[in-house]
Short mmCIF file of C-alpha atoms in Angstrom, two decimals:
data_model
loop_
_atom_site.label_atom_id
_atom_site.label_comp_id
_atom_site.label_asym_id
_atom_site.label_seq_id
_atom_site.Cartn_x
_atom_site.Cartn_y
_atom_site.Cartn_z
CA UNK A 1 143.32 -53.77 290.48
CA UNK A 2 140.62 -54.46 288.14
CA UNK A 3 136.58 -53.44 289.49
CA UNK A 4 134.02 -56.61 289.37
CA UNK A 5 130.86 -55.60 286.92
CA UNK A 6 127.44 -55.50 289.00
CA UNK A 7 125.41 -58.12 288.70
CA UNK A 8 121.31 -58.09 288.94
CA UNK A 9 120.51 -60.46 291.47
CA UNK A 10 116.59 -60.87 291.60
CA UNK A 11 116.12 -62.97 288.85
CA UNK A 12 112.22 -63.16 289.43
CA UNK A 13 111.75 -59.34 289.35
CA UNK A 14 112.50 -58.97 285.94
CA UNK A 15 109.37 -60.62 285.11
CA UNK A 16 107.57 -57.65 286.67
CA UNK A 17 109.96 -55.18 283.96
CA UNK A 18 107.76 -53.28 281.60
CA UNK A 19 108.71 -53.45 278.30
CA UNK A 20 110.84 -50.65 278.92
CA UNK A 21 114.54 -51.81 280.01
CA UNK A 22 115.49 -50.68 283.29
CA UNK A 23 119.06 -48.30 282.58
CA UNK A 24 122.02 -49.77 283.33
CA UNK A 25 124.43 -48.07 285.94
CA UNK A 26 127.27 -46.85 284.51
CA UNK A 27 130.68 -48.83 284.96
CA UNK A 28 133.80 -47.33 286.12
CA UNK A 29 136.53 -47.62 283.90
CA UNK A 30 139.89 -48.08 285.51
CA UNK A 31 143.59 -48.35 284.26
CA UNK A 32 145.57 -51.21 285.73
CA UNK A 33 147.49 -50.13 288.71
CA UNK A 34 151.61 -51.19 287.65
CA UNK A 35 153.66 -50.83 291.34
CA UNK A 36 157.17 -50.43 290.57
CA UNK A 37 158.50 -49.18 294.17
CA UNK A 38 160.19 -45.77 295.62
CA UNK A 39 162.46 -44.69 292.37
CA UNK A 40 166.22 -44.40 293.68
CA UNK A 41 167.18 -40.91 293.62
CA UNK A 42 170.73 -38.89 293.30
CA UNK A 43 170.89 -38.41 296.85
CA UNK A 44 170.32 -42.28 297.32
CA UNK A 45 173.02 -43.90 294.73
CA UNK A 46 175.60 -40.83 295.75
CA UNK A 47 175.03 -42.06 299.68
CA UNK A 48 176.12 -45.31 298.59
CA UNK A 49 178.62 -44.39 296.53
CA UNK A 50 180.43 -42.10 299.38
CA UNK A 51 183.38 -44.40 300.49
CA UNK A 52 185.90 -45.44 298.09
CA UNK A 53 187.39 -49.19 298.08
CA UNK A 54 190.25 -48.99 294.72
CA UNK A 55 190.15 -51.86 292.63
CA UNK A 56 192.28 -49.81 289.95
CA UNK A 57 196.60 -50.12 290.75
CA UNK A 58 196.29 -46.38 289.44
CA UNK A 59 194.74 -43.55 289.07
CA UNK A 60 192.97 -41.60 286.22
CA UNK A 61 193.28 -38.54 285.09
CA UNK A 62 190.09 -36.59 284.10
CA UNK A 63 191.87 -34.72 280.91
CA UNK A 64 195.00 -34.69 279.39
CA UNK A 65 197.61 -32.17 281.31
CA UNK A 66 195.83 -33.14 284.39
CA UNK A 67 196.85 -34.38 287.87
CA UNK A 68 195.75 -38.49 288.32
CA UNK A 69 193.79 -38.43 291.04
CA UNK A 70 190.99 -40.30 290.07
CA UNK A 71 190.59 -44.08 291.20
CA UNK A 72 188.06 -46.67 290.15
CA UNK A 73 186.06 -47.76 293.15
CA UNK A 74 184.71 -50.80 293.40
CA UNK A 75 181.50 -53.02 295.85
CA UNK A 76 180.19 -56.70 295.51
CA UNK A 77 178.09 -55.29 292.83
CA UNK A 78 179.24 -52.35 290.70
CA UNK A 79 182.42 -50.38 290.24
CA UNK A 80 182.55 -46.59 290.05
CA UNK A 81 184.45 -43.01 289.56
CA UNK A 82 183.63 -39.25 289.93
CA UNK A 83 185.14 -37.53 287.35
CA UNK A 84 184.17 -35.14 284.96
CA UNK A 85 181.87 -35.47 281.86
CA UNK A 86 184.05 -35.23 278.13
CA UNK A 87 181.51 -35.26 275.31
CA UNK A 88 181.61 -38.52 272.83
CA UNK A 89 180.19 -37.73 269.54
CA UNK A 90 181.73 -41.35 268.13
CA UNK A 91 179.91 -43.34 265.84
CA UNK A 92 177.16 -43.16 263.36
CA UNK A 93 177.21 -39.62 262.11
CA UNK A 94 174.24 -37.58 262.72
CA UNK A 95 173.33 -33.92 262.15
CA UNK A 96 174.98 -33.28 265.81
CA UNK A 97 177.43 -35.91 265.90
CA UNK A 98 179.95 -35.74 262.49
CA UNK A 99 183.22 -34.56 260.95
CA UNK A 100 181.77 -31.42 260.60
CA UNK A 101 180.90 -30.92 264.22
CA UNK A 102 183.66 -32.47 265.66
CA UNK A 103 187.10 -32.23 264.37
CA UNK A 104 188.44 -35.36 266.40
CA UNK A 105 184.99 -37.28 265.21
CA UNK A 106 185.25 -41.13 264.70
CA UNK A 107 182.71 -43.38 262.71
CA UNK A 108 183.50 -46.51 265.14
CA UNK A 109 182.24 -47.29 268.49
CA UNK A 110 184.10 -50.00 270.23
CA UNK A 111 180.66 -51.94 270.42
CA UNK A 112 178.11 -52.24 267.65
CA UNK A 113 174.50 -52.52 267.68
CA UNK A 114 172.52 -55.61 266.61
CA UNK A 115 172.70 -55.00 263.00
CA UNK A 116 176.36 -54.51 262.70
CA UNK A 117 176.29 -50.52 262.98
CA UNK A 118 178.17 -48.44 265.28
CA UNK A 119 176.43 -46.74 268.07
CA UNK A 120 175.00 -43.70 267.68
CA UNK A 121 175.95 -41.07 270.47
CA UNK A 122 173.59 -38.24 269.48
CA UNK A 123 170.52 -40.85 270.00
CA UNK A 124 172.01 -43.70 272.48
CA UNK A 125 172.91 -42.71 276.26
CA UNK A 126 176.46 -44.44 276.61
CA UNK A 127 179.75 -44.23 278.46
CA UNK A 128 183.07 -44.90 277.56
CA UNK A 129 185.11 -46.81 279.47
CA UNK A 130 189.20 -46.07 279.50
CA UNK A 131 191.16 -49.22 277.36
CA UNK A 132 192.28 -51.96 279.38
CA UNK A 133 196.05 -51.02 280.79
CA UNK A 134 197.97 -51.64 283.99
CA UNK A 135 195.76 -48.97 285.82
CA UNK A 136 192.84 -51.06 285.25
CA UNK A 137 190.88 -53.68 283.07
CA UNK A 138 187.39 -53.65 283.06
CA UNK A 139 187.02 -56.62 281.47
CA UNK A 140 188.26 -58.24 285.13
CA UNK A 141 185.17 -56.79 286.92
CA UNK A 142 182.41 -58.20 284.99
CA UNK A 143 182.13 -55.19 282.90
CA UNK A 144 181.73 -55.25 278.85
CA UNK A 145 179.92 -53.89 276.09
CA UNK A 146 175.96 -52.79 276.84
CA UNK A 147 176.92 -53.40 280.79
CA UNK A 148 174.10 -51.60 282.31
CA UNK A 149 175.50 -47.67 283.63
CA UNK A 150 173.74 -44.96 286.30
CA UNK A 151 174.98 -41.66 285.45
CA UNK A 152 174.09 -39.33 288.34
CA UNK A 153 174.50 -35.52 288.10
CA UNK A 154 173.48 -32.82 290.07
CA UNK A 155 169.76 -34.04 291.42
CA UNK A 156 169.27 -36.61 287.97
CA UNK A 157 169.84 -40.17 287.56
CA UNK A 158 170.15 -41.25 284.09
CA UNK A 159 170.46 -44.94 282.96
CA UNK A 160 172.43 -45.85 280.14
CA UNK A 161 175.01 -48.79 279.31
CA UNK A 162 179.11 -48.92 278.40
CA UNK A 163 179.25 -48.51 274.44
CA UNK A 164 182.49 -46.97 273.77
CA UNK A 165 186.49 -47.13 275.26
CA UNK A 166 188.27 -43.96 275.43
CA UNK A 167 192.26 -43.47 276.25
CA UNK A 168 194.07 -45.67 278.77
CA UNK A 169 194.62 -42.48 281.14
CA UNK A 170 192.17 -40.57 280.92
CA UNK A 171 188.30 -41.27 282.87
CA UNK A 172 185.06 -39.46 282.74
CA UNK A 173 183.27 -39.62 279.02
CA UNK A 174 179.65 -40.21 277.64
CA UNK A 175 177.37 -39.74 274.50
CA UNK A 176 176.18 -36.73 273.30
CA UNK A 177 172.62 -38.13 274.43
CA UNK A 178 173.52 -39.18 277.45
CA UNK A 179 175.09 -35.44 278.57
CA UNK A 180 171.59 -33.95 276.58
CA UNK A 181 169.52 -36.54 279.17
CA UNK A 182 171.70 -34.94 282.03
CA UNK A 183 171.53 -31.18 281.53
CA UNK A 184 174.56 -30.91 280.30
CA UNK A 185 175.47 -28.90 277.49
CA UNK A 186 176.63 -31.68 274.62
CA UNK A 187 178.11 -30.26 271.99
CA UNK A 188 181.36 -32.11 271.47
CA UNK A 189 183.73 -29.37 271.68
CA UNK A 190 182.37 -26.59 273.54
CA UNK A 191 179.89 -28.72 276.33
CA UNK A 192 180.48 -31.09 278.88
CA UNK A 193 180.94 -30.86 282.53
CA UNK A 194 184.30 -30.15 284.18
CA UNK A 195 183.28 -32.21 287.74
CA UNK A 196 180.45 -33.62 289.76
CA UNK A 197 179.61 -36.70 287.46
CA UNK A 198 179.39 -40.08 289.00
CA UNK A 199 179.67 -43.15 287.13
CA UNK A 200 177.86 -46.26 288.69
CA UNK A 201 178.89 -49.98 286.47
CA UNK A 202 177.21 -52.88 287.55
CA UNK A 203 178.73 -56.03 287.16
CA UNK A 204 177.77 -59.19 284.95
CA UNK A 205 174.53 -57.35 283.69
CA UNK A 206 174.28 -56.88 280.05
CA UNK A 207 171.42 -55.38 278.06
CA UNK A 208 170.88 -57.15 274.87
CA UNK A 209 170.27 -55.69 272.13
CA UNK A 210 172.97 -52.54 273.39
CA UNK A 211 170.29 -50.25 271.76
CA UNK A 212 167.61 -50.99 273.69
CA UNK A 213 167.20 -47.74 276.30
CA UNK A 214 164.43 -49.09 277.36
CA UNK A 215 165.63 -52.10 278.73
CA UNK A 216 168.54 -50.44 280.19
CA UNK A 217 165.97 -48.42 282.15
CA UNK A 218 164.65 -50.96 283.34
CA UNK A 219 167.58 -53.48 284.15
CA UNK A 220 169.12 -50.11 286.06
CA UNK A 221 166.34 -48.90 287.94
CA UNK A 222 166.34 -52.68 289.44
CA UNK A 223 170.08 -53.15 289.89
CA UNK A 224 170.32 -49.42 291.49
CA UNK A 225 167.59 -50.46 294.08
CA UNK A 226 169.95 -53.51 295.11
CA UNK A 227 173.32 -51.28 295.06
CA UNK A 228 171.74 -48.65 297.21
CA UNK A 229 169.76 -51.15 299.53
CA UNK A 230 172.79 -53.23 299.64
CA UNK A 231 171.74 -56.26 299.00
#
């Protein structure tokens, strides 16, 4: 809300000014006012994100050894899995993210950024996404590269977008940035978290260019508002 200036009304009385100017009263400077709602907390996506509908003909298992117990959910709007969090150091090397940091390190991302390079998961909050197989396809539910991601964990939300495909069997993987965002402990070998992450997709969105945070931010802050309220 911007504040009006004051105006001198009397018009005549300033004839009957000395030469001296009358002072001025000071004008209060004020910032815009931006209203961008109630944010949507843990508590509110993981609420709406209780009940489990399958869209997957499988299950997932979180690591390799393990039991597959873990099904991808799916609503009108997003699709979803609680799993745990592997560490993805993939992409373009970095001082945390390389050969020498992670034995099983790969300079590919399965999605590139605007100029042609691979993602890089040491700056870039991403997930990966498992291959397409008979367990499930993504690509059936409206989900792609830079389709917009809430990552909730513990008490935190954090926004990011799919960048990356991991195994066909296996479920539960993100960036080294989007694990540092988190809390969680992202060094690519000796981090991660072994449950409690949720993983909220939201259909047909896309954020363009896939590097923009920013606008993943704000495209997710949006779509989680209509996931939680339903609409």
């Amino acid at each position: 809300m911007r504040v009006q200036s004051l105006t001198l009304a009397a018009a005549s009385a300033a004839l009957l000014v000395p030469t001296t100017p009358l002072a001025m009263p000071a004008q209060p400077r004020t910032q815009p006012v931006v209203w961008r709602g109630d944010p949507v907390t843990a508590a509110d996506l993981l609420a709406r994100a209780r009940d489990c509908a399958p869209v997957s003909r499988g299950r997932y298992r979180k690591d390799y050894g393990a039991s597959a117990k873990i099904p991808v959910c799916g609503t009108r709007d997003a699709v979803f899995w609680k799993a745990d969090m592997d560490i993805d150091c993939d992409g373009r090397p970095g001082p945390r993210c390389n050969r020498r940091t992670d034995p099983y390190f790969a300079a590919s991302t399965a999605y590139s950024q605007s100029d042609g390079r691979p993602l890089s998961a040491e700056r870039l909050p991403f997930i990966v996404v498992p291959a397409p197989s008979r367990i499930w396809d993504y690509r059936d539910h409206g989900v792609g590269g830079g389709s917009v991601v809430a990552v909730v964990y513990r008490d935190q939300v954090q926004y990011a977008v799919v960048g990356d495909t991991g195994p066909r069997g296996v479920i539960g993987e993100a960036s080294y940035a989007t694990a540092e965002a988190l809390g969680i402990r992202p060094h690519p070998l000796r981090g991660g978290a072994a449950s409690g992450v949720t993983y909220i997709v939201f259909k047909n969105t896309r954020v363009s260019p896939i590097e923009d945070h920013a606008a993943a931010v704000t495209t997710g802050e949006r779509l989680a508002r209509r996931f939680v309220d339903g609409s």
